[in-house]
């Protein structure tokens, strides 16, 4: 199989369709407590839940990329693998869906800031997809999704009105904080993203 630009674009479009279907399918799983809050909260829950699905898949996939190809961690610029190339295409498809979803449903100031973030990702990941260079950088950046799994789940629980004293909320908080700290202080977020940033800086 040839992993050229045309294949990358096709995989990206398939990913975009996949996340549109995921977004729609969450209509079935929206808690009654969220439905009672109205249209905006229903959309927000679906948007966060779709991001959660991406975070789970991308986090596992990114770790798998380095496990299957250890050389990827040694050369973040030139080294690439089919596994890592497909991951980048998959994530571009997600960010494309998310940007379009926000433009259509949430025209607020912070929305445009997030869209700006997505545009930067399109440029960086797009270049990696088309040229097969800097693929390792993109995969390292996606390791931050490991932390996003717990952050998105916490947002879903909060939107659903789950008590902070509930077992599932506390368990997620502990996992989010690396099983070291409690409740709402995101040390795991800080640690995870600092490690990724240091790895990227080392190869800069």
CSV table of C-alpha atoms in Angstrom, one decimal:
chain,number,residue,atom,x,y,z
A,1,UNK,CA,0.0,0.0,0.0
A,2,UNK,CA,1.4,3.4,-1.0
A,3,UNK,CA,1.1,6.1,1.7
A,4,UNK,CA,1.1,9.1,-0.6
A,5,UNK,CA,-0.7,12.4,-0.4
A,6,UNK,CA,-3.9,11.1,-2.1
A,7,UNK,CA,-4.1,8.2,0.4
A,8,UNK,CA,-3.6,10.6,3.3
A,9,UNK,CA,-6.4,12.9,2.1
A,10,UNK,CA,-8.7,10.0,1.6
A,11,UNK,CA,-8.0,8.7,5.1
A,12,UNK,CA,-8.6,12.2,6.5
A,13,UNK,CA,-12.0,12.4,4.8
A,14,UNK,CA,-13.0,9.0,6.1
A,15,UNK,CA,-12.0,10.1,9.5
A,16,UNK,CA,-14.1,13.2,9.1
A,17,UNK,CA,-17.1,11.1,8.2
A,18,UNK,CA,-16.4,8.8,11.1
A,19,UNK,CA,-16.5,11.6,13.6
A,20,UNK,CA,-19.7,13.1,12.1
A,21,UNK,CA,-21.3,9.7,12.7
A,22,UNK,CA,-19.9,9.5,16.2
A,23,UNK,CA,-21.3,13.0,16.9
A,24,UNK,CA,-24.8,12.0,15.7
A,25,UNK,CA,-24.7,8.7,17.5
A,26,UNK,CA,-24.3,10.4,20.9
A,27,UNK,CA,-27.9,11.5,20.6
A,28,UNK,CA,-28.8,8.1,21.9
A,29,UNK,CA,-26.5,8.4,25.0
A,30,UNK,CA,-27.3,11.9,26.2
A,31,UNK,CA,-28.4,11.8,29.9
A,32,UNK,CA,-31.9,13.1,30.7
A,33,UNK,CA,-30.3,15.7,33.0
A,34,UNK,CA,-28.5,17.2,30.0
A,35,UNK,CA,-31.6,17.1,27.8
A,36,UNK,CA,-33.5,19.1,30.4
A,37,UNK,CA,-31.0,21.9,30.2
A,38,UNK,CA,-31.8,22.7,26.6
A,39,UNK,CA,-30.3,22.7,23.1
A,40,UNK,CA,-26.9,24.3,23.9
A,41,UNK,CA,-26.1,21.8,26.6
A,42,UNK,CA,-27.1,18.9,24.4
A,43,UNK,CA,-24.8,20.1,21.7
A,44,UNK,CA,-22.0,20.8,24.2
A,45,UNK,CA,-22.3,17.3,25.6
A,46,UNK,CA,-22.2,15.7,22.1
A,47,UNK,CA,-19.2,17.8,21.2
A,48,UNK,CA,-17.2,16.9,24.4
A,49,UNK,CA,-18.2,13.2,24.0
A,50,UNK,CA,-16.9,13.2,20.4
A,51,UNK,CA,-13.7,14.8,21.6
A,52,UNK,CA,-13.5,12.1,24.3
A,53,UNK,CA,-13.7,9.3,21.6
A,54,UNK,CA,-10.9,11.0,19.7
A,55,UNK,CA,-8.8,11.3,22.8
A,56,UNK,CA,-9.2,7.6,23.7
A,57,UNK,CA,-8.3,6.4,20.2
A,58,UNK,CA,-5.5,8.9,19.6
A,59,UNK,CA,-3.9,8.3,23.0
A,60,UNK,CA,-3.7,4.5,22.5
A,61,UNK,CA,-2.7,4.9,18.9
A,62,UNK,CA,0.1,7.4,19.7
A,63,UNK,CA,1.6,5.1,22.4
A,64,UNK,CA,1.3,2.2,19.9
A,65,UNK,CA,3.2,4.1,17.3
A,66,UNK,CA,6.3,4.5,19.5
A,67,UNK,CA,5.9,0.9,20.7
A,68,UNK,CA,5.9,-0.5,17.2
A,69,UNK,CA,8.6,1.8,15.9
A,70,UNK,CA,11.1,2.9,18.7
A,71,UNK,CA,13.2,4.7,16.1
A,72,UNK,CA,10.4,7.2,15.8
A,73,UNK,CA,11.3,8.7,19.2
A,74,UNK,CA,15.0,9.0,18.1
A,75,UNK,CA,14.3,11.0,15.0
A,76,UNK,CA,11.1,13.1,15.1
A,77,UNK,CA,11.8,14.8,11.8
A,78,UNK,CA,12.7,12.1,9.2
A,79,UNK,CA,11.4,8.9,10.7
A,80,UNK,CA,7.9,7.8,10.0
A,81,UNK,CA,5.8,4.7,9.8
A,82,UNK,CA,2.4,3.7,8.3
A,83,UNK,CA,1.0,3.6,11.8
A,84,UNK,CA,2.0,7.1,12.6
A,85,UNK,CA,1.1,8.5,9.2
A,86,UNK,CA,-2.5,7.1,9.5
A,87,UNK,CA,-2.7,8.5,13.1
A,88,UNK,CA,-2.0,12.0,11.8
A,89,UNK,CA,-4.6,11.7,9.0
A,90,UNK,CA,-7.1,10.4,11.6
A,91,UNK,CA,-6.6,13.3,13.9
A,92,UNK,CA,-6.8,15.9,11.0
A,93,UNK,CA,-10.2,14.4,10.2
A,94,UNK,CA,-11.3,14.9,13.8
A,95,UNK,CA,-10.1,18.5,14.1
A,96,UNK,CA,-11.8,19.3,10.8
A,97,UNK,CA,-15.1,17.9,12.1
A,98,UNK,CA,-14.7,19.8,15.4
A,99,UNK,CA,-13.9,23.1,13.7
A,100,UNK,CA,-17.0,22.8,11.5
A,101,UNK,CA,-19.1,21.8,14.4
A,102,UNK,CA,-18.1,24.8,16.5
A,103,UNK,CA,-18.6,27.2,13.6
A,104,UNK,CA,-22.1,25.9,13.0
A,105,UNK,CA,-23.2,25.7,16.6
A,106,UNK,CA,-21.1,28.0,18.8
A,107,UNK,CA,-20.2,31.4,17.5
A,108,UNK,CA,-18.6,32.9,20.6
A,109,UNK,CA,-15.2,34.6,21.1
A,110,UNK,CA,-13.6,31.5,22.7
A,111,UNK,CA,-14.8,29.5,19.7
A,112,UNK,CA,-12.6,31.5,17.3
A,113,UNK,CA,-9.6,31.0,19.6
A,114,UNK,CA,-10.2,27.2,19.4
A,115,UNK,CA,-10.6,27.4,15.7
A,116,UNK,CA,-7.3,29.3,15.5
A,117,UNK,CA,-5.7,26.4,17.4
A,118,UNK,CA,-7.3,23.9,14.9
A,119,UNK,CA,-6.0,25.9,11.9
A,120,UNK,CA,-2.4,25.7,13.3
A,121,UNK,CA,-2.9,21.9,13.7
A,122,UNK,CA,-4.2,21.7,10.1
A,123,UNK,CA,-1.0,23.4,8.9
A,124,UNK,CA,1.4,21.4,11.0
A,125,UNK,CA,-0.2,18.0,10.7
A,126,UNK,CA,-1.1,18.6,7.0
A,127,UNK,CA,2.6,19.2,6.2
A,128,UNK,CA,3.6,16.1,8.1
A,129,UNK,CA,0.9,14.1,6.2
A,130,UNK,CA,1.9,15.4,2.8
A,131,UNK,CA,5.7,15.3,3.2
A,132,UNK,CA,6.1,12.5,5.7
A,133,UNK,CA,8.5,14.8,7.7
A,134,UNK,CA,8.0,15.9,11.3
A,135,UNK,CA,5.7,12.9,11.8
A,136,UNK,CA,7.3,12.2,15.1
A,137,UNK,CA,6.6,15.7,16.3
A,138,UNK,CA,2.9,15.3,15.5
A,139,UNK,CA,2.7,11.9,17.3
A,140,UNK,CA,4.5,13.4,20.4
A,141,UNK,CA,1.9,16.2,20.4
A,142,UNK,CA,-0.9,13.7,20.3
A,143,UNK,CA,0.5,12.0,23.4
A,144,UNK,CA,-1.2,14.9,25.3
A,145,UNK,CA,-4.5,13.1,24.4
A,146,UNK,CA,-3.7,10.6,27.2
A,147,UNK,CA,-4.5,13.4,29.6
A,148,UNK,CA,-7.4,14.7,27.5
A,149,UNK,CA,-9.2,11.3,28.0
A,150,UNK,CA,-9.7,12.2,31.7
A,151,UNK,CA,-10.3,15.9,31.2
A,152,UNK,CA,-13.1,15.3,28.6
A,153,UNK,CA,-14.7,12.7,30.8
A,154,UNK,CA,-14.7,15.1,33.7
A,155,UNK,CA,-16.4,17.7,31.5
A,156,UNK,CA,-19.0,15.2,30.5
A,157,UNK,CA,-19.7,14.4,34.2
A,158,UNK,CA,-19.9,18.0,35.1
A,159,UNK,CA,-22.3,18.7,32.2
A,160,UNK,CA,-24.4,15.8,33.3
A,161,UNK,CA,-24.7,17.2,36.8
A,162,UNK,CA,-22.8,14.4,38.5
A,163,UNK,CA,-21.7,15.3,42.0
A,164,UNK,CA,-18.0,15.8,42.7
A,165,UNK,CA,-18.4,13.4,45.6
A,166,UNK,CA,-19.6,10.6,43.3
A,167,UNK,CA,-17.3,7.6,43.0
A,168,UNK,CA,-16.9,7.9,39.2
A,169,UNK,CA,-16.0,11.6,39.5
A,170,UNK,CA,-13.5,11.0,42.3
A,171,UNK,CA,-12.0,8.0,40.4
A,172,UNK,CA,-11.6,10.0,37.2
A,173,UNK,CA,-10.1,12.9,39.2
A,174,UNK,CA,-7.5,10.6,40.7
A,175,UNK,CA,-6.6,9.1,37.4
A,176,UNK,CA,-6.5,12.6,35.8
A,177,UNK,CA,-4.0,13.7,38.5
A,178,UNK,CA,-1.7,10.7,38.1
A,179,UNK,CA,-3.0,8.9,41.2
A,180,UNK,CA,-1.1,11.4,43.3
A,181,UNK,CA,-3.4,14.4,44.0
A,182,UNK,CA,-7.1,14.9,44.5
A,183,UNK,CA,-10.0,16.5,42.9
A,184,UNK,CA,-9.7,19.5,40.6
A,185,UNK,CA,-6.0,20.5,40.4
A,186,UNK,CA,-4.7,19.3,37.0
A,187,UNK,CA,-1.1,18.4,37.8
A,188,UNK,CA,-1.4,15.5,35.4
A,189,UNK,CA,-2.3,17.9,32.6
A,190,UNK,CA,0.7,20.0,33.5
A,191,UNK,CA,3.2,17.1,33.7
A,192,UNK,CA,1.9,15.4,30.6
A,193,UNK,CA,2.1,18.5,28.4
A,194,UNK,CA,5.4,19.7,29.8
A,195,UNK,CA,7.0,16.3,29.1
A,196,UNK,CA,5.7,16.5,25.5
A,197,UNK,CA,6.9,20.1,25.1
A,198,UNK,CA,10.4,19.2,26.4
A,199,UNK,CA,10.6,16.3,24.0
A,200,UNK,CA,9.6,18.6,21.1
A,201,UNK,CA,12.1,21.3,22.3
A,202,UNK,CA,14.9,18.7,22.5
A,203,UNK,CA,14.6,18.1,18.7
A,204,UNK,CA,14.0,21.7,17.7
